[in-house]
Amino acid sequence: MCGIVGYIGHREAYPIILKGLKRLEYRGYDSAGIALFDGTDLKLSKTKGKVANLETKLESEITTHGSVGIGHTRWATHGVPNDVNSHPHYSNSGDLVIIHNGIIENYESLKKELIKRGYVFKSDTDTEVLVNLIEDVKKNEQIKLGKAVQIALNQVVGAYAIAVFDRNKPNEIVVARLGSPLAIGIGDDEFFIASDASPFIEYTKNAIYLEDEEMAIVRRDKGVKIRKIHDDSLVDPYVQELQLNLEQIEKGGYDHFMLKEIYEQPSAILDTFRGRLLTNEAIIKMAGVEDNMKKFLNADRIIIVACGTSWHAGLVAEYIFEDLARIPVEVEYASEFRYRNPIITEKDVVIAISQSGETADTLAAIKLAKSKGAFVFGVCNVVGSSIAREAHAGAYTHAGPEIGVASTKAFTTQITVLTLIALRLSRAKGTISSSDYRHHLIELELIPDKVKKALESDDYVKTIAEIYKDVHNFLYLGRGYNFPVALEGALKLKEISYIHAEGYPAAEMKHGPIALIDENMPIVVIATKKGHYEKVVSNIQEIKSRKGKIIGIVTEGDTQVKELADHVIEVPETIESLSPLLTTIPLQLLSYHIALMLGKNVDQPRNLAKAVTVE
Ligand code: M6R
């Protein structure tokens, strides 16, 4: 779960790599480093902390000239984040230098062997073992770098996206991938290497995404040659045209990516259903669903696998699928599912939800489900991502790049896609009346405008944030469709403000969490009109009588909760199944403002990374 960047061509590599690393910081920001070849010497600089620290260090330490180089931004797995464990790593001779995203699981046994052969290690990383293994193979077999990389990788167990450079062969960079993403941008006599296309989008729209178990030799003069790591067969490069544009990956006037992404939700949701939701014709068109309609209709059940926020979207989907399409649904943490010998049959449909499409546990859960014969449908945001490719079919969320580590628009667009699928299936199964179906379509079409309206609470949410920013605990409560929103609200607050928060089904409060309530405890209660309203109002009364501070998320015009709560934030009215798309908005804003007021790094919270490509 790190970001890797490389450049080989005719321009100065340093600014390209540096900017690329800044764009990839969402993947990890414990430390960063760059190696550049200036035509004579290989120069390397690396440091603990963010890319900005590296920038300061680099410019005083080394000359930043050279038209070939590699860079890395790290999310630590093996070895604490410090200067020594930062990438790139040299081989013992100093000839080879490597950057790596992933984990070499058998690194300890490989390291022991290499130590016996006289290799010395400076860092605690698995990556330094790999570069020395490559060096050892190259030296012993007297072979070229590409071949040595291939032989070494055949001895490795784990996951990797790597780029290796040999100072004696300055016209090439060798790259390989297994389980971690790697894209190669193709320019005019220049090539870019990166974990995703964002570092090179302003230079070229043409990219090759390496598949698992592929490696490539990227040569300044001869282009890209791809082969399979295990059987050595040559692969025809498939060059894709990128849809991404530069504006999409910049902050566009907002202070933070998270805020930009919160505000993008009206257009992101619209983009999600554009061309799919045809309200006038009362049609939902989704190729991935149409082409596999039989699989869905014959399914005994749907199993949803996901992690984090995507798992919360899965929980919302469980309500929608069961309620509208009457298909039994199980929602699983991918990390648990993959290791607990689950019962999966050919009559199961597995829906894997992932913004990044790279989450290691979700990917492994898919592979397990496929091996048992289940049909796997992916709901991803990142086009061409590993999960999107691994699934039998799928639907993209079309949310545009989400850079802030805290997921916001990913959540609402995932719910939108899943709602479309559930509606389409309920129509096909006849479990929804045509008037109810039409009503849902009309209401869904209105959601982007209603999200805009919900965003108008921003200033008021800010005043609430000011009041509660110094508390140590928060409770979030919701029922039915809004129980997952309570979980999501609590996760948002935890991950960016580091305030402890718990989400609970409102009625569960009396089975334990009620003991936490006193006059210092803020409790966010989602109490919209259509979702078990009276019951939630009773829960609010229980809180009130224990002097808890109540922040109610209510439907516009509500009076009952207003009388009981300390604060109420209104959202527009909609049908119950769509209410999570609105109630989640003030919760995103609340966590954003609290984190900001506490001086936290909103876009890059500590210890986290955007794409969790390690298990
Ligand atoms: O890319 P994915 O949707 O698979 O990521 C899953 C989780 O890692 C992710 O949702 C995480 O929980 C976010 N930081 C939440 O804001």
JSON list of N, CA and C and ligand atoms in Angstrom, two decimals, residues 306-312 353-360 362 379 387 402 404-408 410 414 488 491-492 495 605 608-612, ligand 1:
[
{"chain": "A", "resi": 306, "resn": "ALA", "atom": "N", "xyz": [-16.87, -6.73, 1.33]},
{"chain": "A", "resi": 306, "resn": "ALA", "atom": "CA", "xyz": [-16.27, -5.39, 1.24]},
{"chain": "A", "resi": 306, "resn": "ALA", "atom": "C", "xyz": [-15.56, -5.08, 2.55]},
{"chain": "A", "resi": 307, "resn": "CYS", "atom": "N", "xyz": [-14.92, -3.93, 2.61]},
{"chain": "A", "resi": 307, "resn": "CYS", "atom": "CA", "xyz": [-14.25, -3.48, 3.83]},
{"chain": "A", "resi": 307, "resn": "CYS", "atom": "C", "xyz": [-14.62, -2.01, 4.09]},
{"chain": "A", "resi": 308, "resn": "GLY", "atom": "N", "xyz": [-14.53, -1.61, 5.34]},
{"chain": "A", "resi": 308, "resn": "GLY", "atom": "CA", "xyz": [-14.66, -0.20, 5.71]},
{"chain": "A", "resi": 308, "resn": "GLY", "atom": "C", "xyz": [-15.96, 0.43, 5.23]},
{"chain": "A", "resi": 309, "resn": "THR", "atom": "N", "xyz": [-15.82, 1.60, 4.66]},
{"chain": "A", "resi": 309, "resn": "THR", "atom": "CA", "xyz": [-16.99, 2.33, 4.17]},
{"chain": "A", "resi": 309, "resn": "THR", "atom": "C", "xyz": [-17.76, 1.51, 3.13]},
{"chain": "A", "resi": 310, "resn": "SER", "atom": "N", "xyz": [-17.04, 0.80, 2.28]},
{"chain": "A", "resi": 310, "resn": "SER", "atom": "CA", "xyz": [-17.72, 0.00, 1.26]},
{"chain": "A", "resi": 310, "resn": "SER", "atom": "C", "xyz": [-18.58, -1.08, 1.91]},
{"chain": "A", "resi": 311, "resn": "TRP", "atom": "N", "xyz": [-18.12, -1.58, 3.05]},
{"chain": "A", "resi": 311, "resn": "TRP", "atom": "CA", "xyz": [-18.91, -2.57, 3.80]},
{"chain": "A", "resi": 311, "resn": "TRP", "atom": "C", "xyz": [-20.19, -1.90, 4.31]},
{"chain": "A", "resi": 312, "resn": "HIS", "atom": "N", "xyz": [-20.07, -0.66, 4.75]},
{"chain": "A", "resi": 312, "resn": "HIS", "atom": "CA", "xyz": [-21.27, 0.05, 5.20]},
{"chain": "A", "resi": 312, "resn": "HIS", "atom": "C", "xyz": [-22.26, 0.23, 4.04]},
{"chain": "A", "resi": 353, "resn": "ILE", "atom": "N", "xyz": [-17.71, -4.90, -3.25]},
{"chain": "A", "resi": 353, "resn": "ILE", "atom": "CA", "xyz": [-17.77, -3.43, -3.35]},
{"chain": "A", "resi": 353, "resn": "ILE", "atom": "C", "xyz": [-16.42, -2.86, -2.95]},
{"chain": "A", "resi": 354, "resn": "SER", "atom": "N", "xyz": [-15.87, -2.01, -3.80]},
{"chain": "A", "resi": 354, "resn": "SER", "atom": "CA", "xyz": [-14.58, -1.41, -3.46]},
{"chain": "A", "resi": 354, "resn": "SER", "atom": "C", "xyz": [-14.37, -0.14, -4.26]},
{"chain": "A", "resi": 355, "resn": "GLN", "atom": "N", "xyz": [-14.12, 0.95, -3.57]},
{"chain": "A", "resi": 355, "resn": "GLN", "atom": "CA", "xyz": [-13.83, 2.21, -4.27]},
{"chain": "A", "resi": 355, "resn": "GLN", "atom": "C", "xyz": [-12.58, 2.04, -5.11]},
{"chain": "A", "resi": 356, "resn": "SER", "atom": "N", "xyz": [-11.50, 1.64, -4.44]},
{"chain": "A", "resi": 356, "resn": "SER", "atom": "CA", "xyz": [-10.19, 1.58, -5.13]},
{"chain": "A", "resi": 356, "resn": "SER", "atom": "C", "xyz": [-10.13, 0.41, -6.11]},
{"chain": "A", "resi": 357, "resn": "GLY", "atom": "N", "xyz": [-10.87, -0.64, -5.80]},
{"chain": "A", "resi": 357, "resn": "GLY", "atom": "CA", "xyz": [-10.75, -1.85, -6.60]},
{"chain": "A", "resi": 357, "resn": "GLY", "atom": "C", "xyz": [-9.45, -2.59, -6.35]},
{"chain": "A", "resi": 358, "resn": "GLU", "atom": "N", "xyz": [-8.74, -2.19, -5.29]},
{"chain": "A", "resi": 358, "resn": "GLU", "atom": "CA", "xyz": [-7.44, -2.80, -5.02]},
{"chain": "A", "resi": 358, "resn": "GLU", "atom": "C", "xyz": [-7.35, -3.41, -3.62]},
{"chain": "A", "resi": 359, "resn": "THR", "atom": "N", "xyz": [-8.41, -3.33, -2.84]},
{"chain": "A", "resi": 359, "resn": "THR", "atom": "CA", "xyz": [-8.33, -3.81, -1.45]},
{"chain": "A", "resi": 359, "resn": "THR", "atom": "C", "xyz": [-8.02, -5.30, -1.43]},
{"chain": "A", "resi": 360, "resn": "ALA", "atom": "N", "xyz": [-6.91, -5.62, -0.77]},
{"chain": "A", "resi": 360, "resn": "ALA", "atom": "CA", "xyz": [-6.37, -6.99, -0.84]},
{"chain": "A", "resi": 360, "resn": "ALA", "atom": "C", "xyz": [-7.37, -8.02, -0.31]},
{"chain": "A", "resi": 362, "resn": "THR", "atom": "N", "xyz": [-10.64, -7.85, -0.14]},
{"chain": "A", "resi": 362, "resn": "THR", "atom": "CA", "xyz": [-11.80, -7.98, -1.02]},
{"chain": "A", "resi": 362, "resn": "THR", "atom": "C", "xyz": [-11.42, -8.78, -2.27]},
{"chain": "A", "resi": 379, "resn": "VAL", "atom": "N", "xyz": [-18.50, -3.88, -7.82]},
{"chain": "A", "resi": 379, "resn": "VAL", "atom": "CA", "xyz": [-18.95, -2.47, -7.82]},
{"chain": "A", "resi": 379, "resn": "VAL", "atom": "C", "xyz": [-17.73, -1.64, -7.41]},
{"chain": "A", "resi": 387, "resn": "ILE", "atom": "N", "xyz": [-9.92, -5.43, -8.85]},
{"chain": "A", "resi": 387, "resn": "ILE", "atom": "CA", "xyz": [-11.21, -6.07, -8.55]},
{"chain": "A", "resi": 387, "resn": "ILE", "atom": "C", "xyz": [-12.15, -5.98, -9.75]},
{"chain": "A", "resi": 402, "resn": "GLU", "atom": "N", "xyz": [-11.35, 9.63, -6.05]},
{"chain": "A", "resi": 402, "resn": "GLU", "atom": "CA", "xyz": [-11.52, 10.01, -4.64]},
{"chain": "A", "resi": 402, "resn": "GLU", "atom": "C", "xyz": [-10.14, 9.96, -4.01]},
{"chain": "A", "resi": 404, "resn": "GLY", "atom": "N", "xyz": [-9.16, 12.00, -1.00]},
{"chain": "A", "resi": 404, "resn": "GLY", "atom": "CA", "xyz": [-9.21, 12.05, 0.47]},
{"chain": "A", "resi": 404, "resn": "GLY", "atom": "C", "xyz": [-9.29, 10.63, 1.00]},
{"chain": "A", "resi": 405, "resn": "VAL", "atom": "N", "xyz": [-8.51, 10.35, 2.04]},
{"chain": "A", "resi": 405, "resn": "VAL", "atom": "CA", "xyz": [-8.49, 8.98, 2.56]},
{"chain": "A", "resi": 405, "resn": "VAL", "atom": "C", "xyz": [-9.87, 8.58, 3.10]},
{"chain": "A", "resi": 406, "resn": "ALA", "atom": "N", "xyz": [-10.57, 9.54, 3.70]},
{"chain": "A", "resi": 406, "resn": "ALA", "atom": "CA", "xyz": [-11.91, 9.24, 4.21]},
{"chain": "A", "resi": 406, "resn": "ALA", "atom": "C", "xyz": [-12.89, 9.21, 3.03]},
{"chain": "A", "resi": 407, "resn": "SER", "atom": "N", "xyz": [-13.51, 8.08, 2.84]},
{"chain": "A", "resi": 407, "resn": "SER", "atom": "CA", "xyz": [-14.44, 7.92, 1.72]},
{"chain": "A", "resi": 407, "resn": "SER", "atom": "C", "xyz": [-15.71, 8.73, 1.95]},
{"chain": "A", "resi": 408, "resn": "THR", "atom": "N", "xyz": [-16.12, 9.46, 0.96]},
{"chain": "A", "resi": 408, "resn": "THR", "atom": "CA", "xyz": [-17.37, 10.22, 1.06]},
{"chain": "A", "resi": 408, "resn": "THR", "atom": "C", "xyz": [-18.23, 9.93, -0.17]},
{"chain": "A", "resi": 410, "resn": "ALA", "atom": "N", "xyz": [-17.58, 8.04, -2.52]},
{"chain": "A", "resi": 410, "resn": "ALA", "atom": "CA", "xyz": [-17.59, 6.61, -2.85]},
{"chain": "A", "resi": 410, "resn": "ALA", "atom": "C", "xyz": [-18.81, 5.96, -2.22]},
{"chain": "A", "resi": 414, "resn": "GLN", "atom": "N", "xyz": [-21.78, 4.31, -4.34]},
{"chain": "A", "resi": 414, "resn": "GLN", "atom": "CA", "xyz": [-21.95, 2.86, -4.23]},
{"chain": "A", "resi": 414, "resn": "GLN", "atom": "C", "xyz": [-23.41, 2.54, -3.91]},
{"chain": "A", "resi": 488, "resn": "GLU", "atom": "N", "xyz": [-21.19, 4.53, 9.58]},
{"chain": "A", "resi": 488, "resn": "GLU", "atom": "CA", "xyz": [-20.34, 5.30, 8.68]},
{"chain": "A", "resi": 488, "resn": "GLU", "atom": "C", "xyz": [-19.99, 6.66, 9.30]},
{"chain": "A", "resi": 491, "resn": "LEU", "atom": "N", "xyz": [-17.33, 6.06, 11.83]},
{"chain": "A", "resi": 491, "resn": "LEU", "atom": "CA", "xyz": [-16.04, 5.77, 11.18]},
{"chain": "A", "resi": 491, "resn": "LEU", "atom": "C", "xyz": [-15.39, 7.06, 10.67]},
{"chain": "A", "resi": 492, "resn": "LYS", "atom": "N", "xyz": [-16.21, 7.92, 10.06]},
{"chain": "A", "resi": 492, "resn": "LYS", "atom": "CA", "xyz": [-15.67, 9.18, 9.52]},
{"chain": "A", "resi": 492, "resn": "LYS", "atom": "C", "xyz": [-15.03, 9.99, 10.63]},
{"chain": "A", "resi": 495, "resn": "GLU", "atom": "N", "xyz": [-11.72, 8.26, 11.99]},
{"chain": "A", "resi": 495, "resn": "GLU", "atom": "CA", "xyz": [-10.53, 8.18, 11.14]},
{"chain": "A", "resi": 495, "resn": "GLU", "atom": "C", "xyz": [-9.87, 9.53, 10.88]},
{"chain": "A", "resi": 605, "resn": "PRO", "atom": "N", "xyz": [-5.10, 11.19, 7.16]},
{"chain": "A", "resi": 605, "resn": "PRO", "atom": "CA", "xyz": [-5.06, 10.89, 8.59]},
{"chain": "A", "resi": 605, "resn": "PRO", "atom": "C", "xyz": [-3.95, 9.88, 8.92]},
{"chain": "A", "resi": 608, "resn": "LEU", "atom": "N", "xyz": [-3.29, 5.65, 8.18]},
{"chain": "A", "resi": 608, "resn": "LEU", "atom": "CA", "xyz": [-4.20, 5.13, 7.16]},
{"chain": "A", "resi": 608, "resn": "LEU", "atom": "C", "xyz": [-3.62, 5.28, 5.76]},
{"chain": "A", "resi": 609, "resn": "ALA", "atom": "N", "xyz": [-4.24, 4.63, 4.82]},
{"chain": "A", "resi": 609, "resn": "ALA", "atom": "CA", "xyz": [-3.91, 4.82, 3.41]},
{"chain": "A", "resi": 609, "resn": "ALA", "atom": "C", "xyz": [-5.18, 4.61, 2.61]},
{"chain": "A", "resi": 610, "resn": "LYS", "atom": "N", "xyz": [-5.20, 5.18, 1.45]},
{"chain": "A", "resi": 610, "resn": "LYS", "atom": "CA", "xyz": [-6.42, 5.14, 0.66]},
{"chain": "A", "resi": 610, "resn": "LYS", "atom": "C", "xyz": [-6.73, 3.73, 0.13]},
{"chain": "A", "resi": 611, "resn": "ALA", "atom": "N", "xyz": [-5.71, 3.08, -0.39]},
{"chain": "A", "resi": 611, "resn": "ALA", "atom": "CA", "xyz": [-5.96, 1.75, -0.93]},
{"chain": "A", "resi": 611, "resn": "ALA", "atom": "C", "xyz": [-5.20, 0.75, -0.06]},
{"chain": "A", "resi": 612, "resn": "VAL", "atom": "N", "xyz": [-5.95, -0.16, 0.57]},
{"chain": "A", "resi": 612, "resn": "VAL", "atom": "CA", "xyz": [-5.31, -1.09, 1.50]},
{"chain": "A", "resi": 612, "resn": "VAL", "atom": "C", "xyz": [-4.96, -2.37, 0.74]},
{"chain": "B", "resi": 1, "resn": "M6R", "atom": "O1", "xyz": [-11.16, 0.95, -1.75]},
{"chain": "B", "resi": 1, "resn": "M6R", "atom": "P1", "xyz": [-12.13, 0.23, -0.86]},
{"chain": "B", "resi": 1, "resn": "M6R", "atom": "O2", "xyz": [-13.50, 0.75, -0.97]},
{"chain": "B", "resi": 1, "resn": "M6R", "atom": "O3", "xyz": [-12.08, -1.26, -1.02]},
{"chain": "B", "resi": 1, "resn": "M6R", "atom": "O4", "xyz": [-11.61, 0.55, 0.61]},
{"chain": "B", "resi": 1, "resn": "M6R", "atom": "C1", "xyz": [-12.18, -0.05, 1.73]},
{"chain": "B", "resi": 1, "resn": "M6R", "atom": "C2", "xyz": [-11.75, 0.65, 2.99]},
{"chain": "B", "resi": 1, "resn": "M6R", "atom": "O5", "xyz": [-10.37, 0.58, 3.16]},
{"chain": "B", "resi": 1, "resn": "M6R", "atom": "C3", "xyz": [-12.17, 2.12, 2.99]},
{"chain": "B", "resi": 1, "resn": "M6R", "atom": "O6", "xyz": [-13.54, 2.28, 2.80]},
{"chain": "B", "resi": 1, "resn": "M6R", "atom": "C4", "xyz": [-11.78, 2.79, 4.33]},
{"chain": "B", "resi": 1, "resn": "M6R", "atom": "O7", "xyz": [-12.53, 2.27, 5.37]},
{"chain": "B", "resi": 1, "resn": "M6R", "atom": "C5", "xyz": [-11.94, 4.31, 4.23]},
{"chain": "B", "resi": 1, "resn": "M6R", "atom": "N1", "xyz": [-10.80, 4.97, 4.79]},
{"chain": "B", "resi": 1, "resn": "M6R", "atom": "C6", "xyz": [-13.12, 4.82, 4.95]},
{"chain": "B", "resi": 1, "resn": "M6R", "atom": "O8", "xyz": [-13.26, 6.19, 4.86]}
]
